[in-house]
PDB file of C-alpha atoms in Angstrom:
ATOM      1  CA  MET A   1      34.610  56.508  34.270  1.00 47.00           C
ATOM      2  CA  ARG A   2      31.083  55.653  33.104  1.00 49.00           C
ATOM      3  CA  PHE A   3      29.358  57.284  30.160  1.00 49.00           C
ATOM      4  CA  ARG A   4      25.897  56.731  28.883  1.00 48.00           C
ATOM      5  CA  ASP A   5      25.787  55.116  25.519  1.00 50.00           C
ATOM      6  CA  ALA A   6      22.543  55.324  23.576  1.00 46.00           C
ATOM      7  CA  ARG A   7      23.089  51.727  22.455  1.00 51.00           C
ATOM      8  CA  ARG A   8      24.240  50.252  25.795  1.00 53.00           C
ATOM      9  CA  ARG A   9      23.427  51.683  29.172  1.00 48.00           C
ATOM     10  CA  ASP A  10      26.224  49.737  30.874  1.00 51.00           C
ATOM     11  CA  ALA A  11      29.135  50.927  28.772  1.00 52.00           C
ATOM     12  CA  LEU A  12      32.335  51.472  30.710  1.00 52.00           C
ATOM     13  CA  VAL A  13      34.888  53.770  29.206  1.00 49.00           C
ATOM     14  CA  ALA A  14      38.532  54.070  30.101  1.00 47.00           C
ATOM     15  CA  ARG A  15      41.415  56.238  29.003  1.00 47.00           C
ATOM     16  CA  LEU A  16      39.538  59.393  28.293  1.00 47.00           C
ATOM     17  CA  CYS A  17      42.161  61.807  27.055  1.00 47.00           C
ATOM     18  CA  ALA A  18      41.640  65.406  26.204  1.00 49.00           C
ATOM     19  CA  ARG A  19      43.810  68.094  24.735  1.00 52.00           C
ATOM     20  CA  CYS A  20      42.515  71.603  24.594  1.00 55.00           C
ATOM     21  CA  GLY A  21      43.581  74.437  22.402  1.00 56.00           C
ATOM     22  CA  THR A  22      42.950  77.895  23.788  1.00 56.00           C
ATOM     23  CA  THR A  23      43.282  81.435  22.621  1.00 59.00           C
ATOM     24  CA  ARG A  24      42.772  84.239  25.098  1.00 66.00           C
ATOM     25  CA  GLN A  25      41.017  82.016  27.584  1.00 69.00           C
ATOM     26  CA  LYS A  26      38.591  80.656  25.019  1.00 73.00           C
ATOM     27  CA  VAL A  27      38.512  76.977  24.194  1.00 68.00           C
ATOM     28  CA  THR A  28      38.950  76.640  20.457  1.00 68.00           C
ATOM     29  CA  ARG A  29      39.150  72.896  20.153  1.00 72.00           C
ATOM     30  CA  ILE A  30      39.024  69.721  22.222  1.00 72.00           C
ATOM     31  CA  PHE A  31      40.434  66.390  21.128  1.00 71.00           C
ATOM     32  CA  GLY A  32      39.501  63.250  23.002  1.00 75.00           C
ATOM     33  CA  ALA A  33      39.584  59.515  22.728  1.00 78.00           C
ATOM     34  CA  ALA A  34      37.537  56.917  24.574  1.00 82.00           C
ATOM     35  CA  GLN A  35      37.595  53.165  24.581  1.00 84.00           C
ATOM     36  CA  ASP A  36      34.753  50.880  25.605  1.00 86.00           C
ATOM     37  CA  ILE A  37      36.082  48.336  28.114  1.00 89.00           C
ATOM     38  CA  THR A  38      32.750  46.817  29.102  1.00 89.00           C
ATOM     39  CA  GLU A  39      33.637  43.343  27.840  1.00 92.00           C
ATOM     40  CA  ARG A  40      37.057  43.414  29.483  1.00 91.00           C
ATOM     41  CA  LYS A  41      35.448  44.336  32.821  1.00 92.00           C
ATOM     42  CA  ARG A  42      32.924  41.500  32.485  1.00 93.00           C
ATOM     43  CA  VAL A  43      35.718  39.020  31.759  1.00 93.00           C
ATOM     44  CA  GLU A  44      37.743  40.301  34.729  1.00 94.00           C
ATOM     45  CA  GLU A  45      34.736  39.931  37.030  1.00 94.00           C
ATOM     46  CA  ALA A  46      34.058  36.401  35.733  1.00 94.00           C
ATOM     47  CA  MET A  47      37.698  35.456  36.278  1.00 94.00           C
ATOM     48  CA  THR A  48      37.653  36.879  39.805  1.00 94.00           C
ATOM     49  CA  THR A  49      34.521  34.895  40.611  1.00 93.00           C
ATOM     50  CA  GLU A  50      35.977  31.708  39.136  1.00 95.00           C
ATOM     51  CA  ARG A  51      39.267  32.190  41.004  1.00 92.00           C
ATOM     52  CA  SER A  52      37.359  32.728  44.258  1.00 93.00           C
ATOM     53  CA  LEU A  53      35.268  29.585  43.728  1.00 93.00           C
ATOM     54  CA  LEU A  54      38.348  27.494  42.960  1.00 91.00           C
ATOM     55  CA  ARG A  55      40.288  28.849  45.941  1.00 91.00           C
ATOM     56  CA  THR A  56      37.334  28.180  48.240  1.00 92.00           C
ATOM     57  CA  LEU A  57      37.226  24.579  47.019  1.00 92.00           C
ATOM     58  CA  VAL A  58      40.989  24.045  47.332  1.00 92.00           C
ATOM     59  CA  ASP A  59      41.142  25.578  50.810  1.00 93.00           C
ATOM     60  CA  ASN A  60      38.257  23.498  52.153  1.00 93.00           C
ATOM     61  CA  LEU A  61      39.075  20.072  50.719  1.00 92.00           C
ATOM     62  CA  PRO A  62      40.242  17.497  53.263  1.00 93.00           C
ATOM     63  CA  ASP A  63      42.818  16.393  50.657  1.00 96.00           C
ATOM     64  CA  SER A  64      46.264  17.918  50.241  1.00 95.00           C
ATOM     65  CA  VAL A  65      46.371  20.151  47.171  1.00 96.00           C
ATOM     66  CA  TYR A  66      49.638  21.695  46.045  1.00 97.00           C
ATOM     67  CA  VAL A  67      51.483  23.214  43.112  1.00 97.00           C
ATOM     68  CA  LYS A  68      55.233  22.921  42.541  1.00 98.00           C
ATOM     69  CA  ASP A  69      57.548  24.698  40.127  1.00 97.00           C
ATOM     70  CA  LEU A  70      60.147  22.947  37.966  1.00 97.00           C
ATOM     71  CA  ALA A  71      62.618  22.915  40.862  1.00 96.00           C
ATOM     72  CA  GLY A  72      60.117  21.110  43.100  1.00 96.00           C
ATOM     73  CA  ARG A  73      59.415  24.144  45.276  1.00 97.00           C
ATOM     74  CA  LYS A  74      55.862  24.545  46.563  1.00 97.00           C
ATOM     75  CA  THR A  75      54.116  27.557  45.079  1.00 97.00           C
ATOM     76  CA  LEU A  76      50.697  26.690  46.525  1.00 96.00           C
ATOM     77  CA  ALA A  77      49.751  24.554  49.512  1.00 96.00           C
ATOM     78  CA  ASN A  78      46.251  24.247  50.905  1.00 96.00           C
ATOM     79  CA  PRO A  79      45.560  23.887  54.658  1.00 95.00           C
ATOM     80  CA  ALA A  80      45.461  20.060  54.491  1.00 94.00           C
ATOM     81  CA  ASP A  81      48.890  19.999  52.811  1.00 94.00           C
ATOM     82  CA  ILE A  82      50.272  22.481  55.333  1.00 94.00           C
ATOM     83  CA  ARG A  83      49.146  20.223  58.202  1.00 91.00           C
ATOM     84  CA  LYS A  84      50.674  17.165  56.518  1.00 90.00           C
ATOM     85  CA  MET A  85      53.956  19.043  56.075  1.00 89.00           C
ATOM     86  CA  GLY A  86      53.972  19.921  59.775  1.00 88.00           C
ATOM     87  CA  VAL A  87      54.401  23.650  59.253  1.00 90.00           C
ATOM     88  CA  ALA A  88      52.358  26.422  60.830  1.00 90.00           C
ATOM     89  CA  SER A  89      51.444  28.448  57.760  1.00 91.00           C
ATOM     90  CA  ALA A  90      51.507  28.661  53.989  1.00 90.00           C
ATOM     91  CA  ALA A  91      54.373  31.130  54.287  1.00 92.00           C
ATOM     92  CA  GLU A  92      56.483  28.384  55.882  1.00 93.00           C
ATOM     93  CA  ALA A  93      55.513  25.854  53.202  1.00 93.00           C
ATOM     94  CA  LEU A  94      55.946  27.974  50.094  1.00 96.00           C
ATOM     95  CA  GLY A  95      59.352  27.816  48.463  1.00 96.00           C
ATOM     96  CA  LYS A  96      60.274  24.551  50.179  1.00 95.00           C
ATOM     97  CA  THR A  97      61.036  21.261  48.471  1.00 96.00           C
ATOM     98  CA  ASP A  98      60.068  17.843  49.794  1.00 94.00           C
ATOM     99  CA  PHE A  99      63.718  17.319  50.794  1.00 95.00           C
ATOM    100  CA  GLU A 100      63.375  20.196  53.282  1.00 94.00           C
ATOM    101  CA  VAL A 101      60.246  18.744  54.878  1.00 90.00           C
ATOM    102  CA  PHE A 102      60.189  14.939  54.679  1.00 88.00           C
ATOM    103  CA  PRO A 103      62.723  12.188  55.459  1.00 89.00           C
ATOM    104  CA  PRO A 104      65.203  11.696  52.583  1.00 94.00           C
ATOM    105  CA  ASP A 105      63.806   8.334  51.406  1.00 92.00           C
ATOM    106  CA  LEU A 106      60.257   9.690  51.149  1.00 91.00           C
ATOM    107  CA  ALA A 107      61.394  12.944  49.566  1.00 94.00           C
ATOM    108  CA  ALA A 108      63.315  10.958  46.930  1.00 95.00           C
ATOM    109  CA  THR A 109      60.193   8.911  46.126  1.00 93.00           C
ATOM    110  CA  PHE A 110      58.025  12.025  45.835  1.00 94.00           C
ATOM    111  CA  ASP A 111      60.675  13.760  43.733  1.00 96.00           C
ATOM    112  CA  ALA A 112      60.978  10.793  41.351  1.00 95.00           C
ATOM    113  CA  ASP A 113      57.245  11.037  40.608  1.00 94.00           C
ATOM    114  CA  ASP A 114      57.511  14.802  40.226  1.00 97.00           C
ATOM    115  CA  GLN A 115      60.376  14.479  37.752  1.00 96.00           C
ATOM    116  CA  HIS A 116      58.476  11.848  35.767  1.00 96.00           C
ATOM    117  CA  VAL A 117      55.499  14.210  35.439  1.00 97.00           C
ATOM    118  CA  ILE A 118      57.680  17.195  34.527  1.00 97.00           C
ATOM    119  CA  GLN A 119      59.904  15.357  32.040  1.00 96.00           C
ATOM    120  CA  THR A 120      57.238  13.293  30.275  1.00 97.00           C
ATOM    121  CA  GLY A 121      54.296  15.661  30.583  1.00 96.00           C
ATOM    122  CA  GLN A 122      52.226  12.647  31.645  1.00 97.00           C
ATOM    123  CA  PRO A 123      50.257  12.491  34.894  1.00 97.00           C
ATOM    124  CA  VAL A 124      50.791  10.022  37.707  1.00 96.00           C
ATOM    125  CA  LEU A 125      47.352   8.904  38.864  1.00 96.00           C
ATOM    126  CA  ASN A 126      46.148   7.174  42.033  1.00 96.00           C
ATOM    127  CA  ARG A 127      49.536   6.038  43.322  1.00 94.00           C
ATOM    128  CA  GLU A 128      49.561   4.774  46.899  1.00 94.00           C
ATOM    129  CA  GLU A 129      52.343   6.474  48.839  1.00 92.00           C
ATOM    130  CA  ARG A 130      53.591   6.185  52.369  1.00 89.00           C
ATOM    131  CA  PHE A 131      54.191   9.426  54.240  1.00 87.00           C
ATOM    132  CA  ILE A 132      55.288  10.451  57.707  1.00 85.00           C
ATOM    133  CA  LEU A 133      53.012  12.670  59.762  1.00 81.00           C
ATOM    134  CA  PRO A 134      54.466  15.505  61.865  1.00 80.00           C
ATOM    135  CA  ASP A 135      54.022  13.331  65.007  1.00 85.00           C
ATOM    136  CA  GLY A 136      56.285  10.670  63.421  1.00 86.00           C
ATOM    137  CA  SER A 137      53.534   8.158  62.675  1.00 88.00           C
ATOM    138  CA  GLN A 138      53.199   6.582  59.249  1.00 89.00           C
ATOM    139  CA  GLY A 139      50.316   7.393  56.966  1.00 90.00           C
ATOM    140  CA  TRP A 140      49.220   6.491  53.458  1.00 94.00           C
ATOM    141  CA  GLN A 141      47.867   8.662  50.696  1.00 94.00           C
ATOM    142  CA  LEU A 142      46.465   8.141  47.237  1.00 96.00           C
ATOM    143  CA  THR A 143      48.335  10.662  45.092  1.00 96.00           C
ATOM    144  CA  SER A 144      47.691  12.095  41.651  1.00 97.00           C
ATOM    145  CA  LYS A 145      50.015  14.577  39.952  1.00 97.00           C
ATOM    146  CA  ALA A 146      49.572  16.299  36.612  1.00 98.00           C
ATOM    147  CA  PRO A 147      51.769  18.649  34.595  1.00 98.00           C
ATOM    148  CA  LEU A 148      51.068  22.366  34.881  1.00 97.00           C
ATOM    149  CA  ARG A 149      51.485  24.070  31.527  1.00 97.00           C
ATOM    150  CA  ASP A 150      51.795  27.660  30.362  1.00 96.00           C
ATOM    151  CA  ARG A 151      49.824  29.135  27.459  1.00 95.00           C
ATOM    152  CA  ALA A 152      52.368  27.796  24.979  1.00 96.00           C
ATOM    153  CA  GLY A 153      51.915  24.261  26.321  1.00 95.00           C
ATOM    154  CA  GLN A 154      55.305  24.096  28.032  1.00 97.00           C
ATOM    155  CA  VAL A 155      55.445  22.283  31.369  1.00 97.00           C
ATOM    156  CA  ILE A 156      56.149  24.860  34.083  1.00 97.00           C
ATOM    157  CA  GLY A 157      55.528  22.673  37.120  1.00 97.00           C
ATOM    158  CA  LEU A 158      52.947  20.295  38.468  1.00 98.00           C
ATOM    159  CA  ILE A 159      49.737  20.244  40.428  1.00 98.00           C
ATOM    160  CA  GLY A 160      49.004  17.454  42.833  1.00 97.00           C
ATOM    161  CA  ILE A 161      46.392  16.115  45.190  1.00 97.00           C
ATOM    162  CA  GLY A 162      46.835  13.578  47.967  1.00 96.00           C
ATOM    163  CA  HIS A 163      43.887  11.779  49.545  1.00 95.00           C
ATOM    164  CA  ASP A 164      44.643  10.328  52.988  1.00 93.00           C
ATOM    165  CA  ILE A 165      43.887   6.592  52.964  1.00 94.00           C
ATOM    166  CA  THR A 166      45.593   5.780  56.270  1.00 90.00           C
ATOM    167  CA  GLU A 167      42.433   4.471  57.949  1.00 91.00           C
ATOM    168  CA  ARG A 168      41.618   2.292  54.946  1.00 91.00           C
ATOM    169  CA  LYS A 169      45.143   0.823  54.941  1.00 89.00           C
ATOM    170  CA  ARG A 170      44.928   0.129  58.701  1.00 89.00           C
ATOM    171  CA  ALA A 171      41.560  -1.588  58.215  1.00 90.00           C
ATOM    172  CA  GLU A 172      42.996  -3.699  55.363  1.00 89.00           C
ATOM    173  CA  GLU A 173      45.950  -4.710  57.547  1.00 89.00           C
ATOM    174  CA  ALA A 174      43.646  -5.606  60.460  1.00 89.00           C
ATOM    175  CA  LEU A 175      41.513  -7.694  58.100  1.00 91.00           C
ATOM    176  CA  ARG A 176      44.600  -9.536  56.797  1.00 91.00           C
ATOM    177  CA  GLU A 177      45.726 -10.238  60.369  1.00 90.00           C
ATOM    178  CA  ASN A 178      42.277 -11.526  61.335  1.00 90.00           C
ATOM    179  CA  GLU A 179      42.132 -13.751  58.251  1.00 91.00           C
ATOM    180  CA  ALA A 180      45.586 -15.133  59.074  1.00 88.00           C
ATOM    181  CA  ARG A 181      44.492 -15.892  62.671  1.00 89.00           C
ATOM    182  CA  LEU A 182      41.347 -17.562  61.387  1.00 88.00           C
ATOM    183  CA  ARG A 183      43.352 -19.727  58.966  1.00 88.00           C
ATOM    184  CA  HIS A 184      45.735 -20.619  61.771  1.00 87.00           C
ATOM    185  CA  LEU A 185      42.836 -21.614  64.070  1.00 85.00           C
ATOM    186  CA  ARG A 186      41.217 -23.718  61.339  1.00 86.00           C
ATOM    187  CA  ALA A 187      44.521 -25.451  60.640  1.00 86.00           C
ATOM    188  CA  ARG A 188      44.853 -26.417  64.328  1.00 84.00           C
ATOM    189  CA  GLN A 189      41.420 -28.092  64.399  1.00 79.00           C
TER     190      GLN A 189
END
């Protein structure tokens, strides 16, 4: 409900309550209360805009972005993470642990990092990790994980991002092989 306010033209008012007293169909008194919620509405709109901007960024990054709860279950997975997990949709990814998606040895490695972040409250930054793509091929990612905290500062999960560095690792390996061949050729001369 919007009311004009002589001081502010944009005042929003909520919870207008009225109680009427009547005698013989005449109104004898009206009681009412109003509360200005203009600032609350502005904050809500700002939060909605910020949430939309953040979600747009997360959904369009080529990197895997995810959130896990204390039990290691995914509570958010962006499209890149969904593809890496080999599932068709976020609905299939959410609620799953790494042990339900990846081979046991990889899941154990991922879980060890997760538990370190959750138990110590310290991030794991720029760790190179091997992963298996849905087609069975091996890939590499540069992973960072940070604790997710509630308002009281308690760790309630973690947020992570994984940047695919598979092509870089393949190029490094090819370079090492070429250098080894070159050394071998020089040694034969």
